[in-house]
mmCIF file of C-alpha atoms in Angstrom:
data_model
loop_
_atom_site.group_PDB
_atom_site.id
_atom_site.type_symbol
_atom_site.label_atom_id
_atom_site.label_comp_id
_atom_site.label_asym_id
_atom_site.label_seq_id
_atom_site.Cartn_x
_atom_site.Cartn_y
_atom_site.Cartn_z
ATOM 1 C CA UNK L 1 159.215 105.722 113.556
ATOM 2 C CA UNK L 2 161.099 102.449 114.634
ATOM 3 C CA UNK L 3 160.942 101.070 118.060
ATOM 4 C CA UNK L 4 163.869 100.394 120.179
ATOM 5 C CA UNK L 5 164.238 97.363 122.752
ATOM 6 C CA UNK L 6 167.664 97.401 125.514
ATOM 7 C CA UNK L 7 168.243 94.490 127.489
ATOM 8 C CA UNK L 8 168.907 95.076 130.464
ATOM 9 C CA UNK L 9 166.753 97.600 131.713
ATOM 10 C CA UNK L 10 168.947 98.514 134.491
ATOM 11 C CA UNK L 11 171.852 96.846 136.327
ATOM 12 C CA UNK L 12 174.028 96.598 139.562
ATOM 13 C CA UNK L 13 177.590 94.915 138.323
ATOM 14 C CA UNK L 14 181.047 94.601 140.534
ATOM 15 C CA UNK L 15 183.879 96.856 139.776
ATOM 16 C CA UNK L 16 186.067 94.807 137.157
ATOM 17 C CA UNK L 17 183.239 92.688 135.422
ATOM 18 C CA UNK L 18 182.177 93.177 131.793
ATOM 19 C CA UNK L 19 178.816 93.965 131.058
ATOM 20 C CA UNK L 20 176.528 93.192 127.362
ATOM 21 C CA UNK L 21 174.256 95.452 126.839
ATOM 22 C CA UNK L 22 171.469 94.340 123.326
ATOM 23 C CA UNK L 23 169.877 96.743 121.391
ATOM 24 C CA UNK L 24 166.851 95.372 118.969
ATOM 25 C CA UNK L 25 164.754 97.952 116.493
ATOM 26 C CA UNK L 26 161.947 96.636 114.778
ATOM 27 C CA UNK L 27 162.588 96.971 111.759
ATOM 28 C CA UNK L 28 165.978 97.800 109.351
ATOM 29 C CA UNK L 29 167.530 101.088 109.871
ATOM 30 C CA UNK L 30 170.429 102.785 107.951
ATOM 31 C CA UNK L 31 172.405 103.665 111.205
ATOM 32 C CA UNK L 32 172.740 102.810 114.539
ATOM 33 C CA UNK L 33 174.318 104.744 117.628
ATOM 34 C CA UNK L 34 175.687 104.379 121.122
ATOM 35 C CA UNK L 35 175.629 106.995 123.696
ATOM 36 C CA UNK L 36 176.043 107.680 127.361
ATOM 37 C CA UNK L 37 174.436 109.743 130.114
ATOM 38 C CA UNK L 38 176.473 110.039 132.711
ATOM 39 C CA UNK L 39 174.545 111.357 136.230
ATOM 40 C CA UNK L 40 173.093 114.679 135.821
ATOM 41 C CA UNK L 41 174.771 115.095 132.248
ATOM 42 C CA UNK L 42 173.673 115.270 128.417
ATOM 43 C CA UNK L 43 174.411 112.620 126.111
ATOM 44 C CA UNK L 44 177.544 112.064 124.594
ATOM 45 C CA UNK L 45 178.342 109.883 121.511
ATOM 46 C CA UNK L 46 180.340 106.398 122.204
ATOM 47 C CA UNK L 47 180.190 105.264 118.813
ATOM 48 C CA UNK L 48 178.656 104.542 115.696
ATOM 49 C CA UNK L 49 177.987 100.854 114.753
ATOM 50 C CA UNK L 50 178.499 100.064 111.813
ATOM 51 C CA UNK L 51 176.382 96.622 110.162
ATOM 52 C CA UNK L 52 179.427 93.584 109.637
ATOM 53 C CA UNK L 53 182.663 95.807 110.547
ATOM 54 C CA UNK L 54 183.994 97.585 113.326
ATOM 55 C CA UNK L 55 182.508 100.662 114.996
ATOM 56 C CA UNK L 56 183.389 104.140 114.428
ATOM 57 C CA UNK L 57 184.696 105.415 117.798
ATOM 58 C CA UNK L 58 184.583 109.252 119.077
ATOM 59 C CA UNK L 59 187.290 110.837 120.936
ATOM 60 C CA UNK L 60 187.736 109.681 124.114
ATOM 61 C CA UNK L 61 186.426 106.097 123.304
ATOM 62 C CA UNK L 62 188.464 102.894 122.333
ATOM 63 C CA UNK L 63 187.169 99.371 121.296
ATOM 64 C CA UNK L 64 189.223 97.309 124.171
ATOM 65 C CA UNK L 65 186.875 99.742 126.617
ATOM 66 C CA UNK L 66 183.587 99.472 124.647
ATOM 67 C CA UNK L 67 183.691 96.660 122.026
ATOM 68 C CA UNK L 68 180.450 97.085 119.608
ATOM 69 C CA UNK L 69 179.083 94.335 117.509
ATOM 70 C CA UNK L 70 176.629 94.849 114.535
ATOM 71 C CA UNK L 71 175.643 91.807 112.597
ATOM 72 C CA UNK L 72 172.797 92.934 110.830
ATOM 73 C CA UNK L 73 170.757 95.478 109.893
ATOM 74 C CA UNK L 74 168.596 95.679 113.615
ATOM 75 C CA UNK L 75 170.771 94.121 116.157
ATOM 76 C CA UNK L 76 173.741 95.554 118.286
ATOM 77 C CA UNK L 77 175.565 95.138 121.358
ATOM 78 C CA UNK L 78 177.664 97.146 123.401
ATOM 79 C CA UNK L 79 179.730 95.848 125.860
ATOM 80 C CA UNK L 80 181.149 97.992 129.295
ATOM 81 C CA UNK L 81 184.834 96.331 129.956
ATOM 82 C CA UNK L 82 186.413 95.991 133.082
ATOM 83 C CA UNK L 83 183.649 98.267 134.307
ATOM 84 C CA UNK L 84 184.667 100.680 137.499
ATOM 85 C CA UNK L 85 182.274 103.321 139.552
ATOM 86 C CA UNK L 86 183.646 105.788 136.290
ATOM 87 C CA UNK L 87 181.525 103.838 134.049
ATOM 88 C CA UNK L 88 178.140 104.260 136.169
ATOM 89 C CA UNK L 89 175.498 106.053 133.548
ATOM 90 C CA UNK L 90 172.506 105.642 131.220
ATOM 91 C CA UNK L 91 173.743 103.803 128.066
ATOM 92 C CA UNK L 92 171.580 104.608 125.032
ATOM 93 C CA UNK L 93 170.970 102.550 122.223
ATOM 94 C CA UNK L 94 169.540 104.878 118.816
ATOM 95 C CA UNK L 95 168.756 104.540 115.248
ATOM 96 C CA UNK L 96 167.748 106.529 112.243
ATOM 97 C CA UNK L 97 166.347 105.735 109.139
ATOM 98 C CA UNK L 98 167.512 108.540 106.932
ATOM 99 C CA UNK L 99 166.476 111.029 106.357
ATOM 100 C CA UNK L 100 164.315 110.951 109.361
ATOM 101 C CA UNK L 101 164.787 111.345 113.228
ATOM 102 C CA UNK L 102 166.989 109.607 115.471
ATOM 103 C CA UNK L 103 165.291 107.419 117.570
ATOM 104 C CA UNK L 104 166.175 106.152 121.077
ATOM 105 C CA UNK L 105 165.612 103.156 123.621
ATOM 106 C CA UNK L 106 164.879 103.158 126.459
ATOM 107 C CA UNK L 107 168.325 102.960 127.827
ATOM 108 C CA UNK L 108 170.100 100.500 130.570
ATOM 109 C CA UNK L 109 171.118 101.967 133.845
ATOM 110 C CA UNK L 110 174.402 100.269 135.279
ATOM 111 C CA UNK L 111 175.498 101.384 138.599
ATOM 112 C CA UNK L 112 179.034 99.482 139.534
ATOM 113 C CA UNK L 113 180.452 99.260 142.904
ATOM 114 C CA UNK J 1 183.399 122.514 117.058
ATOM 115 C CA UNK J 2 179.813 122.338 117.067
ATOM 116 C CA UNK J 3 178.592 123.270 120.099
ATOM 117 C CA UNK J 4 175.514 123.180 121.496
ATOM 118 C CA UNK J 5 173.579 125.717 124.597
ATOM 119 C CA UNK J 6 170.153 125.357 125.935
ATOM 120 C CA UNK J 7 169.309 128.531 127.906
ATOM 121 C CA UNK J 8 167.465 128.339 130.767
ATOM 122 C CA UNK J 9 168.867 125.243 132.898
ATOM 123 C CA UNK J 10 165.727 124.707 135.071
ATOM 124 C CA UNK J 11 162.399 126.451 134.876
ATOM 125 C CA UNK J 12 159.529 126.576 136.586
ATOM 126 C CA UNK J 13 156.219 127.471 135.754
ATOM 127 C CA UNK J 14 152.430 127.561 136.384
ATOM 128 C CA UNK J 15 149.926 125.448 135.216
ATOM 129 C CA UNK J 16 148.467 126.771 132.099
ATOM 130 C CA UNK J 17 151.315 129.033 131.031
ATOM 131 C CA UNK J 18 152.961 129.258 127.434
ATOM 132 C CA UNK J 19 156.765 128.951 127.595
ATOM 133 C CA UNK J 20 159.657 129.194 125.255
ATOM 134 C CA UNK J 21 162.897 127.012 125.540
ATOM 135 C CA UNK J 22 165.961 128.143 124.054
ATOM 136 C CA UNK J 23 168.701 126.629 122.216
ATOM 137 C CA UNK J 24 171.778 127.552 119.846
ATOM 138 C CA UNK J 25 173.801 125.842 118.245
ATOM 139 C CA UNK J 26 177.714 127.931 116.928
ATOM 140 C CA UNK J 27 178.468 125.877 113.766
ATOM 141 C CA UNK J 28 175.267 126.724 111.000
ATOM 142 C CA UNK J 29 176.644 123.592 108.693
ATOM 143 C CA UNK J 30 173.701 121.247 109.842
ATOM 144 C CA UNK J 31 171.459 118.846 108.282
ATOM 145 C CA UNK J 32 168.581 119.067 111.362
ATOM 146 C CA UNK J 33 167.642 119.934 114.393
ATOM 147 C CA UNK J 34 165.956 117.624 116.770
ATOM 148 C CA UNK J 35 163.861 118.135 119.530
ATOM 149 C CA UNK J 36 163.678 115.646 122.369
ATOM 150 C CA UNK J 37 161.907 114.812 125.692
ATOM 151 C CA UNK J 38 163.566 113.120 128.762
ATOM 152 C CA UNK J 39 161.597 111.962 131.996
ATOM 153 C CA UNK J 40 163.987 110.731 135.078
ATOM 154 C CA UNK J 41 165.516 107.691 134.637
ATOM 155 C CA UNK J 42 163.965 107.175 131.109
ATOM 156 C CA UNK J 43 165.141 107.443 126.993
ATOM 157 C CA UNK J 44 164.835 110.159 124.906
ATOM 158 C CA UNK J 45 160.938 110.697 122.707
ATOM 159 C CA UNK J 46 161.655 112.389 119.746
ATOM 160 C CA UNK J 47 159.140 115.619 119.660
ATOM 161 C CA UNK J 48 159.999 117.278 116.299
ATOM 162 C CA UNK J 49 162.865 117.257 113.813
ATOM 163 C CA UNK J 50 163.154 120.342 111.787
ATOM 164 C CA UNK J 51 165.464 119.854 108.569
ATOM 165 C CA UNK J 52 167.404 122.896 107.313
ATOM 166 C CA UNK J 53 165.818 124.370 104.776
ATOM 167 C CA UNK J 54 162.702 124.832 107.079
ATOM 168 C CA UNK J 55 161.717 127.126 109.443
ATOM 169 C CA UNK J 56 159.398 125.653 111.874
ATOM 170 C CA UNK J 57 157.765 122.359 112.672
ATOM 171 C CA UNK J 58 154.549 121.925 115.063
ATOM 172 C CA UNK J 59 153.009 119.040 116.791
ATOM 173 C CA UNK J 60 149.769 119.472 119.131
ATOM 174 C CA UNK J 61 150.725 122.136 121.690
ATOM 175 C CA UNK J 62 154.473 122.093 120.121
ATOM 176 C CA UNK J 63 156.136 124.497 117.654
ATOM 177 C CA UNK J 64 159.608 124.110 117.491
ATOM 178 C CA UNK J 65 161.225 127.180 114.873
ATOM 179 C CA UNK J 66 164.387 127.223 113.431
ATOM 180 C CA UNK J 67 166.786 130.186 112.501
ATOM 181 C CA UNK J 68 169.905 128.392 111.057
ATOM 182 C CA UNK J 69 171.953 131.518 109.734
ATOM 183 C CA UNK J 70 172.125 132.785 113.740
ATOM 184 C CA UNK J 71 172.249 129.609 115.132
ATOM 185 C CA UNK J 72 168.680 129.394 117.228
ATOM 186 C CA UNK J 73 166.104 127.433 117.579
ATOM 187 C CA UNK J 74 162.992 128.026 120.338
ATOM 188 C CA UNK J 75 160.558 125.390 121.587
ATOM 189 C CA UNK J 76 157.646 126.746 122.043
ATOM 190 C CA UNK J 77 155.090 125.148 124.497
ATOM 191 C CA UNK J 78 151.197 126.187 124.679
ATOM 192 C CA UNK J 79 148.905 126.016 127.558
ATOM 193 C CA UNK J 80 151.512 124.361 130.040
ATOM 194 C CA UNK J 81 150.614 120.987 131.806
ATOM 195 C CA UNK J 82 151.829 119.271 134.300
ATOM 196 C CA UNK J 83 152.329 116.684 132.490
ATOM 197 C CA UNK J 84 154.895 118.471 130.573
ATOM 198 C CA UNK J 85 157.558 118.458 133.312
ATOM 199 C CA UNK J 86 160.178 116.824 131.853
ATOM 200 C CA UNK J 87 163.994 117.622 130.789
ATOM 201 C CA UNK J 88 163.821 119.224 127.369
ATOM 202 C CA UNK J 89 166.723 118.458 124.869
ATOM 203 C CA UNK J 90 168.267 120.064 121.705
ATOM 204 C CA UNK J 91 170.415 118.249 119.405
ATOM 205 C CA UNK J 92 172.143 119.072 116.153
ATOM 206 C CA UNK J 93 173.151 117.110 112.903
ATOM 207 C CA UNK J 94 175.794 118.703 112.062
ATOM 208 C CA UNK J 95 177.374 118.288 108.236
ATOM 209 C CA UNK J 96 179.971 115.602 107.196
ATOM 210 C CA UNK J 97 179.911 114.019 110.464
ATOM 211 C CA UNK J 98 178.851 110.724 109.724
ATOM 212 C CA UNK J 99 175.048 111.485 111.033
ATOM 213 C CA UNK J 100 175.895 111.455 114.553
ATOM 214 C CA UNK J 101 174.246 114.218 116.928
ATOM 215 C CA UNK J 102 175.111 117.087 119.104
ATOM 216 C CA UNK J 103 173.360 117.481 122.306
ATOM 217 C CA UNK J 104 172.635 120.601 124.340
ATOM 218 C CA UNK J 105 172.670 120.214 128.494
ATOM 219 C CA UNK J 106 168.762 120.423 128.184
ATOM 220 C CA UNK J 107 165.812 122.023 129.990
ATOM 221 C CA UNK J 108 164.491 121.225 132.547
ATOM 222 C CA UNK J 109 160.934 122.402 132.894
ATOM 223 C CA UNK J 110 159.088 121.796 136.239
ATOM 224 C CA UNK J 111 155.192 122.888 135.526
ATOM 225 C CA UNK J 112 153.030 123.702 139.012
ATOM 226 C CA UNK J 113 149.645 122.463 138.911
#
């Protein structure tokens, strides 16, 4: 198993700010994933970070919006741009070490106003 | 499109009961199913991850089987706890798609002491 660290916890930002959200796993991990949980929804898949180039986005997802950084092999960051009310949900950091399971933070909680 | 149904939405249940949680999944191109727990507010724990070529996986008071050709999978739960309420999610790996997930709506399971 690998255990997964998201700063911040939770967090109350102004509509138009930018928000960084870290993700740190123990130890190395082949891939690394970010999704959302909007209020009383499943999970849906922002991206996939990929280690020293840019992320692989999912429909419905640009970089401008959520800008992803992955400089090594157990670090990542995602960052919530020019956040509005829209953008209020669980973000989830996760990571696999193939073949295995996917494992998840615990995920940061932003609520804009 | 993969798509993924959990069936019921909500249940609720006495103390001490066995209960089965439903999902299925309309694509059978997948590498794994996973298994996952949600409390409020909280990340994802993995429970099980069954890989395709099996047909169940157990864990304590868990069996989680897999029927890939129809597209099923059941959770089973023994000897209920409270402890056990929780939202209950299904996810998919499906094939060629860069090892992201699929995620059901979820379960979830309210257990009556």
């Amino acid at each position: 198993s690998a255990v997964i660290s998201q700063k911040p916890s939770r967090d109350i930002c102004q509509r138009g700010t930018s928000l960084t959200i870290q993700c740190q796993v123990d130890s190395q991990v082949t891939m690394m994933f970010w999704y959302r949980q909007q209020p009383g929804q499943s999970l849906t898949l922002i991206a996939t970070a990929n280690q020293g180039s840019e992320a692989t986005y999912e429909s419905g997802f640009v970089i401008d919006k959520f800008p992803i950084s992955r400089p090594n092999l157990t670090f990542s960051t995602l960052t919530v741009s020019n956040m509005s009310p829209e953008d209020s949900s669980i973000y989830l950091c996760s990571a696999r070490r193939e073949p295995g399971e996917l494992f998840f933070g615990e995920g940061s909680r932003l609520t804009v106003l | 499109k993969q798509e993924v149904t959990q069936i019921p939405a909500a249940l609720s249940v006495p103390e001490g009961e066995n209960l089965v949680l439903n999902c299925s999944f309309t694509d059978s191109a997948i590498y794994n199913l996973q298994w996952f727990r949600q409390d409020p507010g909280k990340g994802l724990t993995s429970l099980l991850l069954i890989q395709s070529s099996q047909r169940e996986q157990t864990s304590g008071r868990l069996n989680a089987s897999l029927d890939k050709s129809s597209g099923r999978s059941t959770l089973y739960i023994a000897a209920s706890q409270p402890g056990d309420s929780a939202t209950y999610l299904c996810a998919v790996r499906p094939v060629n798609q860069g090892g992201k997930l699929i995620f059901g709506q979820g379960t979830e399971l309210s257990v009556k002491p």
